[in-house]
Amino acid sequence: MADMKWIGMDGVKALLSDIVRDQEAYRRGRASIPNMIIMMNPGNGQTYTTEAITDILAEYKLREFHGLDEYLEYKPDGSKASIDWMFSDIEDNAIYDNRYKGVVSVDVSKLVNVLNQYQMKCFEENIRSVAEYSTVITYCATGLGVKGEKLVNRLRKVLDKVKVIDCYNFTSRDYAEMIIQNVLDRGIEVKDEEKIIKVLGEVVSNKEVSRAKDAIHLAEQLVFYADYSKKIPVLSFGKTKDFKFEFCKEAQYEQK
């Protein structure tokens, strides 16, 4: 777990740390990995979180993976057609039978609009069946009010052995670190990282970044300020200040 490069998401990291700590009980004692209900808005890293959880479960051999892919990801819109297709696709991803074994990720936020409709009952019955053979991760957007609370409570009853992970409020520094990590992942060296993070934190605040997706968009722009004259491209503190100047000026222009 020491090599986990997660930013924020303390609740998820804590749960996975506990699971890795007790890995012998899960691996040799055959205890089942808990399902998860994660309070997270779209655009804040649902896919990244699912991938990271799947990587940990696979690395430590904590569950069986038996399907075309180690994880599947869905965002049903609440219609019966989208729900039927989702569960049909899960079956299609099984290799030898209709029991997919792996991680199934579902953004259930749109289901708040169909809590009392037939397709919700179908969803509950099918997701319970899927959870018998897979680790189910459901994402629920915050700010859904009473309907959101009802949805989470119903999922807690449907999913056996489930952990609810509260929303994590990302800070400006968190988003700045996401930008840096994305730049590093592109093979660009970062000089004076701590100083650059501080500058990027100011950019994030100025641009009112509120989603991980927005931070990655800024990283896309920041790579144009790297020095590509060397074998390994370098992003300097000075060029990051230029980036800040240009983007903050642009933000001020947009507000006029």
Short mmCIF file of C-alpha atoms in Angstrom, two decimals:
data_model
loop_
_atom_site.label_atom_id
_atom_site.label_comp_id
_atom_site.label_asym_id
_atom_site.label_seq_id
_atom_site.Cartn_x
_atom_site.Cartn_y
_atom_site.Cartn_z
CA MET A 1 0.00 0.00 0.00
CA ALA A 2 3.01 2.28 0.41
CA ASP A 3 3.19 2.72 -3.38
CA MET A 4 -0.42 3.88 -3.71
CA LYS A 5 -0.29 7.31 -5.37
CA TRP A 6 -3.80 8.30 -4.43
CA ILE A 7 -4.71 11.90 -3.80
CA GLY A 8 -7.49 12.44 -1.31
CA MET A 9 -10.07 9.64 -0.94
CA ASP A 10 -8.98 8.94 2.63
CA GLY A 11 -11.96 6.66 3.28
CA VAL A 12 -11.16 4.39 0.33
CA LYS A 13 -7.47 4.25 1.23
CA ALA A 14 -8.29 3.39 4.85
CA LEU A 15 -10.61 0.55 3.81
CA LEU A 16 -8.08 -0.90 1.38
CA SER A 17 -5.32 -0.61 3.99
CA ASP A 18 -7.48 -2.66 6.37
CA ILE A 19 -8.16 -5.23 3.65
CA VAL A 20 -4.46 -5.57 2.79
CA ARG A 21 -3.60 -5.83 6.48
CA ASP A 22 -6.03 -8.74 6.81
CA GLN A 23 -5.11 -10.23 3.44
CA GLU A 24 -4.54 -13.74 4.81
CA ALA A 25 -8.12 -13.87 6.10
CA TYR A 26 -9.43 -12.86 2.66
CA ARG A 27 -7.05 -15.01 0.65
CA ARG A 28 -6.63 -18.15 2.77
CA GLY A 29 -9.64 -17.86 5.05
CA ARG A 30 -11.81 -17.05 2.02
CA ALA A 31 -13.53 -14.12 3.67
CA SER A 32 -15.44 -12.06 1.11
CA ILE A 33 -14.24 -8.60 0.11
CA PRO A 34 -16.79 -5.97 1.21
CA ASN A 35 -18.89 -4.27 -1.43
CA MET A 36 -18.68 -0.47 -1.42
CA ILE A 37 -20.99 2.51 -1.70
CA ILE A 38 -18.78 5.51 -2.44
CA MET A 39 -20.25 9.00 -2.27
CA MET A 40 -18.58 10.66 -5.26
CA ASN A 41 -19.77 12.99 -7.98
CA PRO A 42 -19.18 12.20 -11.66
CA GLY A 43 -15.95 13.71 -12.96
CA ASN A 44 -14.12 13.29 -9.65
CA GLY A 45 -12.29 10.10 -10.52
CA GLN A 46 -14.78 7.22 -10.43
CA THR A 47 -12.93 5.25 -13.12
CA TYR A 48 -9.55 5.98 -11.55
CA THR A 49 -10.83 4.84 -8.15
CA THR A 50 -12.30 1.64 -9.60
CA GLU A 51 -9.04 0.88 -11.40
CA ALA A 52 -7.00 1.48 -8.25
CA ILE A 53 -9.24 -0.75 -6.12
CA THR A 54 -9.12 -3.48 -8.78
CA ASP A 55 -5.32 -3.24 -8.99
CA ILE A 56 -4.98 -3.74 -5.22
CA LEU A 57 -7.35 -6.73 -5.19
CA ALA A 58 -5.48 -8.30 -8.12
CA GLU A 59 -1.97 -7.51 -6.84
CA TYR A 60 -2.61 -9.14 -3.47
CA LYS A 61 -4.74 -11.94 -4.99
CA LEU A 62 -7.62 -11.02 -2.71
CA ARG A 63 -10.38 -12.19 -5.01
CA GLU A 64 -10.88 -14.37 -8.07
CA PHE A 65 -10.95 -12.69 -11.47
CA HIS A 66 -12.83 -14.69 -14.03
CA GLY A 67 -13.99 -12.62 -16.98
CA LEU A 68 -12.94 -10.81 -20.15
CA ASP A 69 -11.91 -7.78 -18.07
CA GLU A 70 -10.90 -7.39 -14.43
CA TYR A 71 -13.49 -4.67 -13.91
CA LEU A 72 -16.67 -3.48 -15.63
CA GLU A 73 -18.08 0.04 -15.40
CA TYR A 74 -21.66 1.22 -15.91
CA LYS A 75 -23.77 4.38 -15.62
CA PRO A 76 -27.43 3.39 -16.11
CA ASP A 77 -29.74 6.31 -16.84
CA GLY A 78 -32.61 4.84 -14.82
CA SER A 79 -34.53 3.38 -17.75
CA LYS A 80 -35.36 -0.31 -17.74
CA ALA A 81 -33.57 -0.66 -21.08
CA SER A 82 -30.28 0.65 -19.66
CA ILE A 83 -30.57 -1.58 -16.59
CA ASP A 84 -31.41 -4.67 -18.65
CA TRP A 85 -28.48 -3.97 -20.98
CA MET A 86 -26.10 -3.55 -18.03
CA PHE A 87 -26.85 -6.95 -16.53
CA SER A 88 -26.85 -8.59 -19.95
CA ASP A 89 -23.41 -7.13 -20.59
CA ILE A 90 -22.13 -8.41 -17.24
CA GLU A 91 -23.20 -11.92 -18.26
CA ASP A 92 -21.58 -11.50 -21.68
CA ASN A 93 -18.27 -10.69 -19.99
CA ALA A 94 -18.17 -14.04 -18.20
CA ILE A 95 -15.77 -16.47 -19.86
CA TYR A 96 -17.18 -19.95 -19.27
CA ASP A 97 -20.60 -19.34 -17.76
CA ASN A 98 -22.92 -16.43 -16.95
CA ARG A 99 -21.17 -15.73 -13.62
CA TYR A 100 -18.78 -12.85 -14.08
CA LYS A 101 -16.13 -12.74 -11.33
CA GLY A 102 -14.29 -9.48 -10.85
CA VAL A 103 -15.16 -5.90 -9.95
CA VAL A 104 -18.41 -4.28 -11.10
CA SER A 105 -18.62 -0.49 -10.83
CA VAL A 106 -21.98 1.27 -11.15
CA ASP A 107 -22.83 4.97 -10.90
CA VAL A 108 -26.33 4.65 -9.44
CA SER A 109 -27.05 8.39 -9.14
CA LYS A 110 -29.78 8.42 -11.82
CA LEU A 111 -31.69 5.68 -9.99
CA VAL A 112 -32.98 8.26 -7.49
CA ASN A 113 -35.57 9.14 -10.12
CA VAL A 114 -37.01 5.60 -10.29
CA LEU A 115 -36.99 4.48 -6.66
CA ASN A 116 -40.65 3.48 -6.78
CA GLN A 117 -40.67 2.04 -10.27
CA TYR A 118 -40.42 -1.53 -11.49
CA GLN A 119 -36.91 -1.18 -12.93
CA MET A 120 -35.55 -0.34 -9.48
CA LYS A 121 -36.78 -3.67 -8.18
CA CYS A 122 -35.14 -5.37 -11.18
CA PHE A 123 -31.90 -3.57 -10.45
CA GLU A 124 -31.92 -4.63 -6.80
CA GLU A 125 -32.62 -8.27 -7.60
CA ASN A 126 -29.91 -8.44 -10.25
CA ILE A 127 -27.21 -6.50 -8.40
CA ARG A 128 -27.71 -8.79 -5.40
CA SER A 129 -27.07 -11.75 -7.69
CA VAL A 130 -23.99 -10.11 -9.24
CA ALA A 131 -22.58 -9.41 -5.75
CA GLU A 132 -22.58 -13.14 -4.99
CA TYR A 133 -19.66 -13.57 -7.39
CA SER A 134 -18.19 -10.08 -7.83
CA THR A 135 -17.09 -7.12 -5.74
CA VAL A 136 -19.64 -4.38 -6.40
CA ILE A 137 -18.67 -0.72 -6.16
CA THR A 138 -21.54 1.73 -6.43
CA TYR A 139 -21.02 5.47 -6.77
CA CYS A 140 -23.69 7.89 -5.63
CA ALA A 141 -23.52 11.61 -6.30
CA THR A 142 -23.72 13.96 -3.34
CA GLY A 143 -26.43 16.57 -3.00
CA LEU A 144 -29.29 14.26 -3.96
CA GLY A 145 -31.14 15.02 -0.75
CA VAL A 146 -33.68 12.66 0.79
CA LYS A 147 -33.91 10.57 -2.38
CA GLY A 148 -30.16 10.02 -2.28
CA GLU A 149 -30.37 8.86 1.34
CA LYS A 150 -33.19 6.45 0.47
CA LEU A 151 -31.17 5.06 -2.43
CA VAL A 152 -28.11 4.45 -0.23
CA ASN A 153 -30.24 2.79 2.46
CA ARG A 154 -31.82 0.47 -0.08
CA LEU A 155 -28.42 -0.47 -1.49
CA ARG A 156 -27.16 -1.23 2.00
CA LYS A 157 -29.99 -3.72 2.42
CA VAL A 158 -29.46 -5.28 -1.00
CA LEU A 159 -25.67 -5.67 -0.93
CA ASP A 160 -24.33 -8.15 1.58
CA LYS A 161 -21.34 -6.96 3.62
CA VAL A 162 -21.17 -3.38 2.36
CA LYS A 163 -19.09 -0.38 3.43
CA VAL A 164 -20.36 3.18 2.90
CA ILE A 165 -17.56 5.66 2.23
CA ASP A 166 -18.44 9.31 2.77
CA CYS A 167 -17.72 12.05 0.27
CA TYR A 168 -14.20 13.44 0.28
CA ASN A 169 -13.95 17.18 -0.31
CA PHE A 170 -10.90 17.81 -2.49
CA THR A 171 -8.79 20.85 -1.62
CA SER A 172 -6.95 23.19 -3.98
CA ARG A 173 -3.74 21.39 -3.06
CA ASP A 174 -5.32 18.02 -3.91
CA TYR A 175 -6.22 19.26 -7.39
CA ALA A 176 -2.74 20.77 -7.79
CA GLU A 177 -1.19 17.41 -6.88
CA MET A 178 -3.46 15.71 -9.44
CA ILE A 179 -2.10 18.06 -12.10
CA ILE A 180 1.49 17.30 -11.11
CA GLN A 181 0.87 13.55 -11.06
CA ASN A 182 -0.71 13.71 -14.50
CA VAL A 183 2.27 15.66 -15.86
CA LEU A 184 4.69 13.13 -14.33
CA ASP A 185 2.69 10.26 -15.84
CA ARG A 186 3.34 11.84 -19.25
CA GLY A 187 7.09 11.40 -18.76
CA ILE A 188 7.79 15.04 -17.94
CA GLU A 189 10.22 15.84 -15.12
CA VAL A 190 9.00 18.41 -12.59
CA LYS A 191 11.55 20.75 -11.00
CA ASP A 192 10.83 22.43 -7.63
CA GLU A 193 7.70 20.33 -7.22
CA GLU A 194 6.56 21.84 -3.91
CA LYS A 195 6.84 25.40 -5.23
CA ILE A 196 4.99 24.43 -8.40
CA ILE A 197 2.19 22.80 -6.39
CA LYS A 198 1.73 26.08 -4.52
CA VAL A 199 1.45 28.03 -7.77
CA LEU A 200 -0.94 25.49 -9.26
CA GLY A 201 -3.06 25.69 -6.12
CA GLU A 202 -3.52 29.37 -6.88
CA VAL A 203 -4.47 28.55 -10.48
CA VAL A 204 -7.00 25.99 -9.27
CA SER A 205 -8.58 28.51 -6.92
CA ASN A 206 -8.69 31.16 -9.63
CA LYS A 207 -10.25 28.80 -12.18
CA GLU A 208 -12.69 27.47 -9.55
CA VAL A 209 -11.76 23.86 -10.27
CA SER A 210 -14.25 21.54 -8.57
CA ARG A 211 -13.70 18.19 -10.30
CA ALA A 212 -10.74 15.93 -10.93
CA LYS A 213 -11.70 16.07 -14.61
CA ASP A 214 -11.12 19.84 -14.59
CA ALA A 215 -7.69 19.36 -13.01
CA ILE A 216 -6.69 16.91 -15.76
CA HIS A 217 -7.81 19.47 -18.34
CA LEU A 218 -5.41 21.99 -16.78
CA ALA A 219 -2.62 19.40 -16.93
CA GLU A 220 -3.32 19.09 -20.67
CA GLN A 221 -2.63 22.81 -21.00
CA LEU A 222 0.37 22.83 -18.66
CA VAL A 223 2.35 20.35 -20.79
CA PHE A 224 2.73 23.08 -23.44
CA TYR A 225 4.91 24.99 -20.95
CA ALA A 226 7.46 22.19 -20.55
CA ASP A 227 10.95 22.39 -22.09
CA TYR A 228 11.22 19.72 -24.79
CA SER A 229 14.79 20.58 -25.86
CA LYS A 230 16.17 17.89 -23.55
CA LYS A 231 15.92 14.11 -23.77
CA ILE A 232 13.53 14.12 -20.80
CA PRO A 233 11.10 17.07 -20.97
CA VAL A 234 11.23 19.38 -17.94
CA LEU A 235 8.60 21.59 -16.34
CA SER A 236 10.21 24.43 -14.40
CA PHE A 237 8.91 26.73 -11.70
CA GLY A 238 9.36 29.75 -13.97
CA LYS A 239 7.32 28.23 -16.79
CA THR A 240 4.61 27.25 -14.31
CA LYS A 241 4.40 30.89 -13.23
CA ASP A 242 3.98 31.83 -16.90
CA PHE A 243 1.18 29.27 -17.09
CA LYS A 244 -0.46 30.82 -14.05
CA PHE A 245 -0.18 34.32 -15.51
CA GLU A 246 -1.76 33.31 -18.81
CA PHE A 247 -4.57 31.26 -17.31
CA CYS A 248 -5.46 33.67 -14.55
CA LYS A 249 -5.51 36.50 -17.11
CA GLU A 250 -7.79 34.38 -19.27
CA ALA A 251 -10.11 33.75 -16.33
CA GLN A 252 -10.32 37.47 -15.58
CA TYR A 253 -11.13 38.15 -19.25
CA GLU A 254 -13.90 35.53 -19.22
CA GLN A 255 -15.49 37.15 -16.17
CA LYS A 256 -15.75 40.56 -17.86
#
